[in-house]
Coordinates of C-alpha atoms in Angstrom, one line a residue:
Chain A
X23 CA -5.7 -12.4 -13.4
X24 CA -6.9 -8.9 -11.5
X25 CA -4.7 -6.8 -13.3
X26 CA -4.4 -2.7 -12.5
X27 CA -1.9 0.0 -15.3
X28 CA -1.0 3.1 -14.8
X29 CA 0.7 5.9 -17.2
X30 CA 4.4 5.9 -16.9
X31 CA 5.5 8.6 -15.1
X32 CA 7.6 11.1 -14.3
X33 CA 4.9 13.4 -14.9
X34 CA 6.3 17.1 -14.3
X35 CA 4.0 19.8 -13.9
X36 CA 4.2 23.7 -12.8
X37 CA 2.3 24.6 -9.8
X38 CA -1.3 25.3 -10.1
X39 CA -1.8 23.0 -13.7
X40 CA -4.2 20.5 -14.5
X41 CA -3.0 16.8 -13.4
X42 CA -4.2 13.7 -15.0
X43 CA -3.0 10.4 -13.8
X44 CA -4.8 7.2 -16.0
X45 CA -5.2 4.1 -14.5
X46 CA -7.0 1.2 -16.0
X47 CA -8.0 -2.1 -14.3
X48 CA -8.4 -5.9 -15.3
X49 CA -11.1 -7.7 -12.7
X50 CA -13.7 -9.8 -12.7
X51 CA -17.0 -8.4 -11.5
X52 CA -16.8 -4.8 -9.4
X53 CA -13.7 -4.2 -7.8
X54 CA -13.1 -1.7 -4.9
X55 CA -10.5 1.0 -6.5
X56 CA -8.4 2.9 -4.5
X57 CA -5.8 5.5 -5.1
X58 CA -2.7 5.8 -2.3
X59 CA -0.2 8.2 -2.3
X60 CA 3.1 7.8 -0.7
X61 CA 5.8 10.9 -0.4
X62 CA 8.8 10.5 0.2
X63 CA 10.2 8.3 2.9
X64 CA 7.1 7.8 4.4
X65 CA 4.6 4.8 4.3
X66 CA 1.2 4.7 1.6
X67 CA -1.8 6.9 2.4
X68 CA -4.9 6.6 1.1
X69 CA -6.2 8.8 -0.9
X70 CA -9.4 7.9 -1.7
X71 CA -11.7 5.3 -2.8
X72 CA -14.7 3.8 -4.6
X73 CA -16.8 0.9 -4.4
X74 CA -19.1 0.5 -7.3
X75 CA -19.5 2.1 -10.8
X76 CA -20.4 5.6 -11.1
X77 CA -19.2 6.3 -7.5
X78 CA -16.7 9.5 -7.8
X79 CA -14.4 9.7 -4.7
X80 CA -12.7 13.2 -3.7
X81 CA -10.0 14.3 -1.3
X82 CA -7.4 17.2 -0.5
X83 CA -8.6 18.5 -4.9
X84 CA -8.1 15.2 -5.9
X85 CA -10.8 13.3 -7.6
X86 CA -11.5 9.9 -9.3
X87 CA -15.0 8.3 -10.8
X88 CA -15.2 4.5 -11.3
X89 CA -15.8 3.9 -14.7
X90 CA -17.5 0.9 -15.7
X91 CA -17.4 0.9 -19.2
X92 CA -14.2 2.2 -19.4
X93 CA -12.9 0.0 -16.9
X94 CA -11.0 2.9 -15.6
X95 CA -10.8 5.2 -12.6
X96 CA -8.5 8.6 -13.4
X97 CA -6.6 10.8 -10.6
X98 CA -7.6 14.4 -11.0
X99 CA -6.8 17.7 -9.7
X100 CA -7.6 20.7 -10.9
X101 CA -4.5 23.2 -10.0
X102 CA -1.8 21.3 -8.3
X103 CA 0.7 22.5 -5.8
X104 CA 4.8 22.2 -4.6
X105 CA 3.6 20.0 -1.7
X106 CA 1.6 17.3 -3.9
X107 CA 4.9 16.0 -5.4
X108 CA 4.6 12.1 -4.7
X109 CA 4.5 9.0 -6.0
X110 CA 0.9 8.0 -6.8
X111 CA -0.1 4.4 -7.1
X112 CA -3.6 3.2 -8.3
X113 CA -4.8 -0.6 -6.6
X114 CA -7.8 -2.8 -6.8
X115 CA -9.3 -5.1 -4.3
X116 CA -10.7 -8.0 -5.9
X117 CA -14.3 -9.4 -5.0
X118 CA -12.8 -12.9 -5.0
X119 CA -9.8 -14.5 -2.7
X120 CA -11.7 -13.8 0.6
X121 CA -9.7 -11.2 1.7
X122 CA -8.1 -7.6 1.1
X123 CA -5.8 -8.1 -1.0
X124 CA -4.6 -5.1 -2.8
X125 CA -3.3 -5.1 -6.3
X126 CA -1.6 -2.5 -7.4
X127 CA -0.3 -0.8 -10.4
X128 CA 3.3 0.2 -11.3
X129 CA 2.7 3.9 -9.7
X130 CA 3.2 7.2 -11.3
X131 CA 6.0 10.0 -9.6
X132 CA 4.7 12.8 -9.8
X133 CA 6.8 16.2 -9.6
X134 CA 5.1 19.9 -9.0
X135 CA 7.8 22.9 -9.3
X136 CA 7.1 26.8 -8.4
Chain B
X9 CA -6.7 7.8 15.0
X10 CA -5.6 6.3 11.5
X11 CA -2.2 5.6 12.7
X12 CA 0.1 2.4 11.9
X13 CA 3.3 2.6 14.1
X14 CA 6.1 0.9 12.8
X15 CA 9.8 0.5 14.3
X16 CA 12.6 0.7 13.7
X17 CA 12.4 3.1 11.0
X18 CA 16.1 2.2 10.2
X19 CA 17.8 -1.1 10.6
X20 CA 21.4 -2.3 9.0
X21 CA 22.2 -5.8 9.6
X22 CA 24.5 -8.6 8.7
X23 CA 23.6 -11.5 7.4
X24 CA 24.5 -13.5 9.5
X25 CA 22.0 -11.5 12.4
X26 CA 19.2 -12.1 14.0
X27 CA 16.6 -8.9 14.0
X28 CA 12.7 -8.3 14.5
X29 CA 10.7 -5.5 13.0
X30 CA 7.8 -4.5 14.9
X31 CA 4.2 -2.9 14.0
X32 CA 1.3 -1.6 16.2
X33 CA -2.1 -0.3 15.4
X34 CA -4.9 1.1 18.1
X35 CA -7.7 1.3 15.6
X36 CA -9.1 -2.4 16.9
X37 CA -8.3 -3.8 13.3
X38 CA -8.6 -7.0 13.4
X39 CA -6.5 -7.6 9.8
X40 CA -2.7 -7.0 9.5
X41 CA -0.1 -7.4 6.8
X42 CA 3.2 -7.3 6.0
X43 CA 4.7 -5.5 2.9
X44 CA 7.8 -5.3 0.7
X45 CA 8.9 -2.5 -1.5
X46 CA 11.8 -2.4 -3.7
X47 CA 12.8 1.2 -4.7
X48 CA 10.9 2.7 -7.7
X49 CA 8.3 0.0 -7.5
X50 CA 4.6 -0.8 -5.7
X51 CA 4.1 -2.5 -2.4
X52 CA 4.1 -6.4 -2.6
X53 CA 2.2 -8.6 -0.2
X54 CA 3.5 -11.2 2.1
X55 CA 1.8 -11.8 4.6
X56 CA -1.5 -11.7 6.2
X57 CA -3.0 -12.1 9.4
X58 CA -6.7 -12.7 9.9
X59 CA -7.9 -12.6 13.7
X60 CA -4.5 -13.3 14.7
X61 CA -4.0 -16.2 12.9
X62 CA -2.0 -16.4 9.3
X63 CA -4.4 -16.5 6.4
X64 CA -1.6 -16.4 3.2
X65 CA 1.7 -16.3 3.1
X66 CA 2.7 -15.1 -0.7
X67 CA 5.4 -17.7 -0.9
X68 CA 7.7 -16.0 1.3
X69 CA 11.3 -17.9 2.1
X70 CA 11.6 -18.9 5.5
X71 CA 14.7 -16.6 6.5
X72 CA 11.3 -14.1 7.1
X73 CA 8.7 -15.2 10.3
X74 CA 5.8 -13.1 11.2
X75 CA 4.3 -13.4 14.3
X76 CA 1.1 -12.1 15.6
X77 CA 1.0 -11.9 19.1
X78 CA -2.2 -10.1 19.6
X79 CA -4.6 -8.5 18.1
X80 CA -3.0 -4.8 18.2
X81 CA 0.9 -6.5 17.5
X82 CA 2.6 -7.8 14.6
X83 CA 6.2 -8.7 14.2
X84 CA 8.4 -9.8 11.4
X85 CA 11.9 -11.8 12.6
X86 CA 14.5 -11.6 10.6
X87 CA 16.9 -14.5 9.9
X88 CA 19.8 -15.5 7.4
X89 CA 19.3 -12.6 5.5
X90 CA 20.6 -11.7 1.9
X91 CA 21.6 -8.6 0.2
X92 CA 18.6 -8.5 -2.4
X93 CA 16.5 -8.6 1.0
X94 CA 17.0 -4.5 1.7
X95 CA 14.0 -2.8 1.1
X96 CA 11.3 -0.7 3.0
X97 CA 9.2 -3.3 5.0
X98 CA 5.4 -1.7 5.5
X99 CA 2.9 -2.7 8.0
X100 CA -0.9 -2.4 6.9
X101 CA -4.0 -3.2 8.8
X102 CA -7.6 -3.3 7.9
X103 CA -10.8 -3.5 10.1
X104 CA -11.4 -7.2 8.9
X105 CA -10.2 -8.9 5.6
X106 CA -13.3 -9.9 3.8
X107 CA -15.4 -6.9 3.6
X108 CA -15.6 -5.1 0.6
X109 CA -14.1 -1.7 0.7
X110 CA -12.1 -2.2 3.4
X111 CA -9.6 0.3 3.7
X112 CA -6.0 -0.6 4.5
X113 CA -3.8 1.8 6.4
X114 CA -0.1 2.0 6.4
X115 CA 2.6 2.5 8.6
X116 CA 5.6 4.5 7.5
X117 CA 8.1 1.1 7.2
X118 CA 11.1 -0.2 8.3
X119 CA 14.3 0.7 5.6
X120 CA 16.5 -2.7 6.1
X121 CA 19.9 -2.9 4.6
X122 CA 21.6 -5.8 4.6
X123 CA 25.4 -5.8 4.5

């Protein structure tokens, strides 16, 4: 089945450093991907997505390209900051089941310090 | 307006009581789930409405009834239930549940303890 794995987290990192998060998917066909992040006690936001291979979404730094070939789609940010500590989680939407379901991977707590 | 509201944000309950958590969205979406997440872990699916009317229930026990009761409203009544129940209950909705992309947007949840 649709399958989505992210890298085990915590991930600590000092304000204004590189972040990678990698997520890797299991689907048939081209899934949506999505990225949600979700601080603490508060509800998921999205943030951001992509539809088809090659399509790179971007929010708030943060990017992520669909990777066909790779069957990946990566978090990025280029110099992170206090306020981004959250728990990031990486989901799919399969193109089959007729309707929006969203899988989604184990997430990856992420922790920014001054 | 992207906004999911969801009440209460705290609950603590017997098991023996009866309780309803409530959702509302203003966005005209005409999808809307239910969610469950234990601490440390993703979001996992229970229900989902389609058009007011249930379109899968994730094999969730009975002691848990959603209710729809239009297109802006869902509920989730609370019945029977058991310790291993307490979790934070999110509310999702999506413009429609078959189109590809669709975005789903969150409420902030309800954090149920049962005693």
């Amino acid at each position: 089945g649709d399958s989505v794995t992210q890298m085990e987290g915590p991930v600590t990192l000092s304000e204004e450093a590189f972040l990678t998060i990698n997520c890797t998917y299991t689907a048939t066909g081209y899934p949506s991907l999505f990225w949600y992040v979700q601080y603490p006690g508060e509800g998921l936001q999205l943030l951001l997505k992509a539809t088809k291979a090659d399509d790179k979404g971007s929010n708030k730094g943060f990017e992520a390209t669909y990777r066909k070939e790779t069957t990946s789609f990566h978090l990025e940010k280029g110099s992170v900051q206090v306020s981004d500590s959250a728990v990031y989680f990486c989901a799919l939407s399969p193109l089959s089941g007729g309707y929006n379901k969203l899988i989604f991977g184990a997430g990856t707590r992420l922790a920014v310090h001054p | 307006d992207t906004e999911v509201t969801q009440t209460p944000k705290h609950l603590v309950m017997g098991m023996t009581n009866k309780k309803s958590l409530k959702c509302e969205q203003h966005m005209g979406h005409r999808a809307m789930y239910w969610y469950k997440q234990k601490a440390k872990k993703p979001p996992e699916l229970m229900f989902v409405y389609s058009y007011e009317k249930l379109s899968i229930n994730e094999s969730v026990p009975s002691r848990f009834s959603p209710e729809c009761p239009n297109s802006s409203l869902l509920n989730l009544h609370l019945h029977a239930l058991q310790p291993e129940d307490s979790a934070l209950y999110l509310c999702a909705s999506s413009q429609d549940n078959v189109q590809r992309g669709n975005i789903q947007y969150f409420g902030a949840g309800t954090r149920l303890s049962v005693l």
